[in-house]
Coordinates of C-alpha atoms (C1' of nucleotides) in Angstrom, one line a residue:
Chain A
X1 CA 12.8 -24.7 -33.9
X2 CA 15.3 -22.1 -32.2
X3 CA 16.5 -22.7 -28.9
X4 CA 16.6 -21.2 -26.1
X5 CA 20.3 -21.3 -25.9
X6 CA 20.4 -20.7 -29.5
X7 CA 18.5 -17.4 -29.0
X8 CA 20.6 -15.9 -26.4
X9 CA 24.0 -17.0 -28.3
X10 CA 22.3 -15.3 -31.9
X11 CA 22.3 -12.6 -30.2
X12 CA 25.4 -12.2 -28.1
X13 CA 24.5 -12.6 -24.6
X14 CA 26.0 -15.2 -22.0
X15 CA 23.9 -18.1 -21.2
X16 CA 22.8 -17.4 -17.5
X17 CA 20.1 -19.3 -15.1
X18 CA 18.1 -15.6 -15.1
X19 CA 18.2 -15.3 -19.0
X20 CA 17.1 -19.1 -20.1
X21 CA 14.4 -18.6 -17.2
X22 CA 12.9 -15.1 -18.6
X23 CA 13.9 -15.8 -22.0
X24 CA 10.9 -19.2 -21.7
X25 CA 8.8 -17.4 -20.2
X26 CA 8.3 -15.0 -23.2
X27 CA 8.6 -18.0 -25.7
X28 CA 5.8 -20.0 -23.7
X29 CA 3.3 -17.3 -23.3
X30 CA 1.5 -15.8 -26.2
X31 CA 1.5 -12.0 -25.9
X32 CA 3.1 -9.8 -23.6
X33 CA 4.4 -9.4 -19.9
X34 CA 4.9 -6.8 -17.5
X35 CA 8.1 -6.8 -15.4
X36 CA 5.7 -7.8 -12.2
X37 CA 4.6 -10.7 -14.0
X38 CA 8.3 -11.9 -14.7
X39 CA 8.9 -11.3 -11.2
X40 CA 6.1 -13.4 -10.4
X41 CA 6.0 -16.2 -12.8
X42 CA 9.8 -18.1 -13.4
X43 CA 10.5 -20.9 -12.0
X44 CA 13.0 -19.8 -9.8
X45 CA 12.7 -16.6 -7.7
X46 CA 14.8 -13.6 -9.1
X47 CA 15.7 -10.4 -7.8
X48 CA 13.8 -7.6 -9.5
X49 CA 17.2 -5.6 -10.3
X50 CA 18.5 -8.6 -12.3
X51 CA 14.4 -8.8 -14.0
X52 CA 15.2 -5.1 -14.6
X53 CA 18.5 -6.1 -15.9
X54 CA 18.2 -8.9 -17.9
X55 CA 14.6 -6.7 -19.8
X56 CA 16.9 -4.2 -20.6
X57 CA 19.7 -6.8 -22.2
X58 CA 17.0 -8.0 -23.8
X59 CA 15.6 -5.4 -25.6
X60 CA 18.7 -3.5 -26.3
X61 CA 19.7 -6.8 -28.3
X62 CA 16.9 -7.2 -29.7
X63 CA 14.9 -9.6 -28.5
X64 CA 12.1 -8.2 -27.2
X65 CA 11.0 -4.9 -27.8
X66 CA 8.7 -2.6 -25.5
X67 CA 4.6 -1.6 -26.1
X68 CA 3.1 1.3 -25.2
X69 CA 0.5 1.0 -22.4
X70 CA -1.8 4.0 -20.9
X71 CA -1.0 2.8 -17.4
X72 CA 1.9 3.9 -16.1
X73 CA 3.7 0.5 -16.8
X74 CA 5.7 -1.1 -19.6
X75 CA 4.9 -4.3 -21.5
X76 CA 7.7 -6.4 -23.4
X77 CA 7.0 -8.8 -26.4
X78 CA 9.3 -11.0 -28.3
X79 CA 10.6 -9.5 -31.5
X80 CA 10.2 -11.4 -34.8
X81 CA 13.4 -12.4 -36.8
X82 CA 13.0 -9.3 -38.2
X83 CA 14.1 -7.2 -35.6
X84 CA 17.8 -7.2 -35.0
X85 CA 19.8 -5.1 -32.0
X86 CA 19.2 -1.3 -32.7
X87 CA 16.8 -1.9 -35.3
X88 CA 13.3 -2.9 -34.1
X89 CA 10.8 -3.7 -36.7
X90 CA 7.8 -3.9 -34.4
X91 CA 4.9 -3.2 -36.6
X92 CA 2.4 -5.3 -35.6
X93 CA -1.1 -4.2 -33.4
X94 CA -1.1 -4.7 -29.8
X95 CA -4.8 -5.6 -28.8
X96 CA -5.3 -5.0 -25.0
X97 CA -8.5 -6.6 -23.5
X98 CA -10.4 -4.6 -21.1
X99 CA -11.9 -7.3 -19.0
X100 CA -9.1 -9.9 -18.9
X101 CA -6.6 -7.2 -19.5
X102 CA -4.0 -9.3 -21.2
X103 CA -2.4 -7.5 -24.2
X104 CA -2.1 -10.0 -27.3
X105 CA 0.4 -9.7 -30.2
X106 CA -1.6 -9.3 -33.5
X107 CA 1.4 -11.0 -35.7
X108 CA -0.7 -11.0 -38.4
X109 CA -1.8 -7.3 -38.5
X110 CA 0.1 -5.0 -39.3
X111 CA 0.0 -1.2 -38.5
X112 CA -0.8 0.9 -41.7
X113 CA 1.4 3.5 -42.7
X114 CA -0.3 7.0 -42.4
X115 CA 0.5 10.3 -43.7
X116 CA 2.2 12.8 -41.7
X117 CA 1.9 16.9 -42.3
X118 CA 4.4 18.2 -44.1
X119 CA 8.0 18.4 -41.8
X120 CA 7.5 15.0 -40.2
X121 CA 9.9 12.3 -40.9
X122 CA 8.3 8.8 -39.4
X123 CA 11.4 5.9 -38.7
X124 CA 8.5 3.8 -36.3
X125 CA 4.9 3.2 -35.7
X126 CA 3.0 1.2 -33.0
X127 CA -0.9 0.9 -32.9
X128 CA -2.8 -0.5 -29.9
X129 CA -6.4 -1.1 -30.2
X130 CA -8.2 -2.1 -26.9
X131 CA -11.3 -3.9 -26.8
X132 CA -12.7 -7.3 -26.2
X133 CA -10.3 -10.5 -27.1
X134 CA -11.2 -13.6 -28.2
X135 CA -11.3 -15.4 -24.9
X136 CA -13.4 -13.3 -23.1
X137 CA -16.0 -13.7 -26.4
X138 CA -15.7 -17.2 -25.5
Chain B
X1 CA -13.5 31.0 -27.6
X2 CA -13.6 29.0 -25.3
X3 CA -12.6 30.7 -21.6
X4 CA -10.8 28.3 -19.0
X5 CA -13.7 28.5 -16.9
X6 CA -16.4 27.6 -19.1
X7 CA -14.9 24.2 -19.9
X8 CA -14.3 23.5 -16.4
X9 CA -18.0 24.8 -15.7
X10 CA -19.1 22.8 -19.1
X11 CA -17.5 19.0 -17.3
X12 CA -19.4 19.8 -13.9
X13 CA -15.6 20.4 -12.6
X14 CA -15.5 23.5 -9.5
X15 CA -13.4 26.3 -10.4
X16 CA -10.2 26.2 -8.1
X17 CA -6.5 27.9 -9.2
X18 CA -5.5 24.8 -9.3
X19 CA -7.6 23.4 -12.0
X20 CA -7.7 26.9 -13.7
X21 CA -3.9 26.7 -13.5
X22 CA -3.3 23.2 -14.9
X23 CA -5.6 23.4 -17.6
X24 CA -3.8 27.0 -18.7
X25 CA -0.9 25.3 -19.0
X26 CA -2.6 22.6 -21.4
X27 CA -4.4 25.4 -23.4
X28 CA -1.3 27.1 -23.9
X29 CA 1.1 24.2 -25.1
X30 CA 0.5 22.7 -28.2
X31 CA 1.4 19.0 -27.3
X32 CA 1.4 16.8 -24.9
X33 CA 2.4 17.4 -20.8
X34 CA 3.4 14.4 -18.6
X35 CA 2.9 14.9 -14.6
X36 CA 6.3 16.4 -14.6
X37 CA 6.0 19.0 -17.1
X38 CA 3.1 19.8 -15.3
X39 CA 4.7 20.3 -11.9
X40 CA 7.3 22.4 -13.4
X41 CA 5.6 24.5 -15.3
X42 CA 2.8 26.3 -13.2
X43 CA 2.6 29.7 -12.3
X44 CA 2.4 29.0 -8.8
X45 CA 3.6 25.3 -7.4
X46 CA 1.1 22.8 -6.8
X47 CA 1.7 20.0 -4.2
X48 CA 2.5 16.9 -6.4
X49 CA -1.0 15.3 -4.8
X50 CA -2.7 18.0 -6.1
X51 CA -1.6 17.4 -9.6
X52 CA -2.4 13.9 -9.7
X53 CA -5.6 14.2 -8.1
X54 CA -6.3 17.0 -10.8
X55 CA -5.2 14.9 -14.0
X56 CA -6.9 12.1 -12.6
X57 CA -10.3 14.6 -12.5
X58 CA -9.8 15.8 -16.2
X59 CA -9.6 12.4 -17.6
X60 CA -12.7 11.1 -15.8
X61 CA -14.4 13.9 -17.1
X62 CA -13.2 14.2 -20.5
X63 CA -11.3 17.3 -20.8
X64 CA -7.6 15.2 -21.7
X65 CA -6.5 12.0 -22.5
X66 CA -4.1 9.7 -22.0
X67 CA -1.4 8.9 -24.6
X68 CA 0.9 5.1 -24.3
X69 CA 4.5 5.7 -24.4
X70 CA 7.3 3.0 -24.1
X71 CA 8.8 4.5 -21.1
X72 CA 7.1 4.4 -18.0
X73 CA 5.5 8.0 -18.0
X74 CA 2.4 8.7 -18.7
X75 CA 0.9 11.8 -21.0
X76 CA -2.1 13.9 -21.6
X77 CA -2.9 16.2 -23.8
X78 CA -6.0 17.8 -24.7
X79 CA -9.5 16.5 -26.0
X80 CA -11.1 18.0 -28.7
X81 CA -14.9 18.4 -28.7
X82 CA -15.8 15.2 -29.5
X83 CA -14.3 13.9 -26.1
X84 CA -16.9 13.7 -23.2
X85 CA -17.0 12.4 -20.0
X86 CA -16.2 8.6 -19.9
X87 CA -16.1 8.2 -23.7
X88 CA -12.8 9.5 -25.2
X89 CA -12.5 9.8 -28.9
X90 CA -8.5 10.0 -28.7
X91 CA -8.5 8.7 -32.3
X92 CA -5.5 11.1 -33.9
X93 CA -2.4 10.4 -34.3
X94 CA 0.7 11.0 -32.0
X95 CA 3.6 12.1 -32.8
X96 CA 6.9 11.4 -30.3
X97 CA 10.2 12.9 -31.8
X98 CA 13.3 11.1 -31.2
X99 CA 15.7 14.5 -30.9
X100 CA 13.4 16.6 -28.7
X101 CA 11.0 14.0 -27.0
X102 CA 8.3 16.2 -27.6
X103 CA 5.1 14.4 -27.9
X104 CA 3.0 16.2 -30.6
X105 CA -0.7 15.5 -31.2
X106 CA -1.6 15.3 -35.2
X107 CA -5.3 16.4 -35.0
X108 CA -5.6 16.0 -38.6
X109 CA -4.5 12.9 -39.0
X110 CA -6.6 10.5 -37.9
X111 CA -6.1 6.4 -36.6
X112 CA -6.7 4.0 -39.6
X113 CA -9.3 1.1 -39.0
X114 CA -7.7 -1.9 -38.8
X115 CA -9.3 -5.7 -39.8
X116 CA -8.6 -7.7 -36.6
X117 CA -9.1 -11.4 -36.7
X118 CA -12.3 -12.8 -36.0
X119 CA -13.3 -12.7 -31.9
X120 CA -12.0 -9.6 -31.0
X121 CA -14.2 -6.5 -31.2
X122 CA -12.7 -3.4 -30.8
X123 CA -13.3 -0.3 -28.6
X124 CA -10.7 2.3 -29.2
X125 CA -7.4 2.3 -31.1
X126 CA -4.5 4.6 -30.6
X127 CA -1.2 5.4 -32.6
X128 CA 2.3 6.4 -31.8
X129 CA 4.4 7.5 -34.7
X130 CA 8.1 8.3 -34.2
X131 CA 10.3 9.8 -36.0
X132 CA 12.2 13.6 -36.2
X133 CA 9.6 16.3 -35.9
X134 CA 8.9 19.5 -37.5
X135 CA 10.8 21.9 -35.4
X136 CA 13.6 19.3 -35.5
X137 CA 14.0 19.1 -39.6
X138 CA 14.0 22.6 -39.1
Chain C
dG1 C1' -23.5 25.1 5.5
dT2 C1' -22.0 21.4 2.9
dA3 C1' -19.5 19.1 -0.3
dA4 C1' -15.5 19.4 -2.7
dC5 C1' -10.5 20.7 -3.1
dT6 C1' -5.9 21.3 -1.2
dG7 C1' -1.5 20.5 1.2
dC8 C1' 1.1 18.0 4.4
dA9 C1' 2.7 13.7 6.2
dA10 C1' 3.4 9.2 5.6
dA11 C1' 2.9 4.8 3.5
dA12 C1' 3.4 1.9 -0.4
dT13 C1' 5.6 0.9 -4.9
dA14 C1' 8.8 1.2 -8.4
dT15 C1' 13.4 2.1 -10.3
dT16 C1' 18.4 2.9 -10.1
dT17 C1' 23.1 2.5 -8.3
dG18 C1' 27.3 0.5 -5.9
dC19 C1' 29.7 -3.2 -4.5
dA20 C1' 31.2 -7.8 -3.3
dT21 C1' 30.6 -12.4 -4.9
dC22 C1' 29.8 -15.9 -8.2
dC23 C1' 29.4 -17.8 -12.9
dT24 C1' 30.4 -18.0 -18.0
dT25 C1' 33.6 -18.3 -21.5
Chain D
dA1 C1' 42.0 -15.6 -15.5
dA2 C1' 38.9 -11.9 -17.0
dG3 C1' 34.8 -10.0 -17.9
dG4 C1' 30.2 -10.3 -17.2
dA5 C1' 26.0 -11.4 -14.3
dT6 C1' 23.8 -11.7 -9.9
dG7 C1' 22.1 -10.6 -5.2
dC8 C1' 21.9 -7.6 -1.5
dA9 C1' 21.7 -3.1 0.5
dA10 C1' 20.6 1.4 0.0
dA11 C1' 19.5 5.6 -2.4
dT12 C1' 16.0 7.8 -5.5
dA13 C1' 11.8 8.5 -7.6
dT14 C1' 6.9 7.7 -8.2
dT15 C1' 2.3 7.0 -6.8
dT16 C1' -1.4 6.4 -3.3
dT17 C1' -3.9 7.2 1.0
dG18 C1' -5.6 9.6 5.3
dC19 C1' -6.6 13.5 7.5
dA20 C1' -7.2 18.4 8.8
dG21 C1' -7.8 22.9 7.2
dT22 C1' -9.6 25.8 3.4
dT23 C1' -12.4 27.1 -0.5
dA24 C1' -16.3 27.0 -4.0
dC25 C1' -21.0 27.0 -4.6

DNA sequence: GTAACTGCAAAATATTTGCATCCTT
DNA sequence: AAGGATGCAAATATTTTGCAGTTAC
């Protein structure tokens, strides 16, 4: 089991209060968070420029890596080992629930590869399904 | 074919220049428009209100949809036929090149089913591809 | 005539930038 | 000690809301 510390280091970033704290929260929640819900849920209180910061940091490093939302928003995930600065390999579904509206990492399912008309050259896909997630089945 | 008016008429949507505008605009580009392109590129200018308020109409009713990117813009494109009001059936591929940031919508090729695991039921699905476009390869 | 649409003003929200201070290495 | 990270203030940008005047049917 990989660190917190370990994580950050990997990857060359400075070990800072904001980083360990938003760094946890990613590794203790399963699926993905908005920029207001960091704000909202660390321990401590950050400023939103250093949230702002510290999710860019991360994702340019390679930690977490952005999904694609139909509201005007941005969620972030934590990458797999696979994913290394510059190089995402995020090909996994994002299921979004529309009642409890919490967006879920599908680890396990990944996007098919689809054919494109002649001319287009693919480097990355993302697929988000929305519907109803296991919890709100009960 | 179809005249701007009749598909306004046909989604119970008053005539006004500044739907009759906006929807030009979409009629006439072959892609996808976010709120900006759309302010720019009318013949006459539209109040920014007014353009939101007007997006916000064709969606409800089924004449465009909305397409996730990982920045925090939003875009629409077109429906095809099979679109109506409160029911889209935005299941094509998109298309986001990485040189021009044009957002291109693949009507041909359509979103693979995926098996998700057991609890969630799905709704709708939607797919981003990037990559180098068409015009791009040249 | 009535309901719906538009533009303006203003409020609320979200994002970016500069700078001085503090922390990590 | 030096570079990097943070917080604060302020500048920008984006989105939403209310209201009064105008337009479509």
């Amino acid at each position: 089991m990989e660190s917190i510390n370990d994580i950050l280091k990997k990857n060359g970033l400075n070990i800072t209060e904001g980083r360990k704290n938003i760094l946890g929260l990613f590794l203790e929640t399963n699926g993905a968070l908005s920029h207001a819900d960091i704000e909202k849920n660390t321990e401590v209180e950050f400023d939103r420029v250093t949230v702002y910061r510290t999710l860019q940091k991360f994702v340019e490093s390679g930690i977490i890596h952005q999904i694609p939302t139909t509201d005007n928003t941005i969620l972030y995930a934590l990458c797999k080992d696979n994913c290394v600065a510059g190089h995402h390999h995020d090909e996994h579904v994002h299921f979004i629930c529309n009642d409890c509206e919490k967006t879920t990492c599908l680890e396990n399912v990944t996007v098919p590869t689809v054919t494109l008309p002649k001319g287009f050259k693919p480097t990355h896909s993302a697929m988000i399904v929305k519907g109803r997630c296991l919890d709100c089945n009960h």
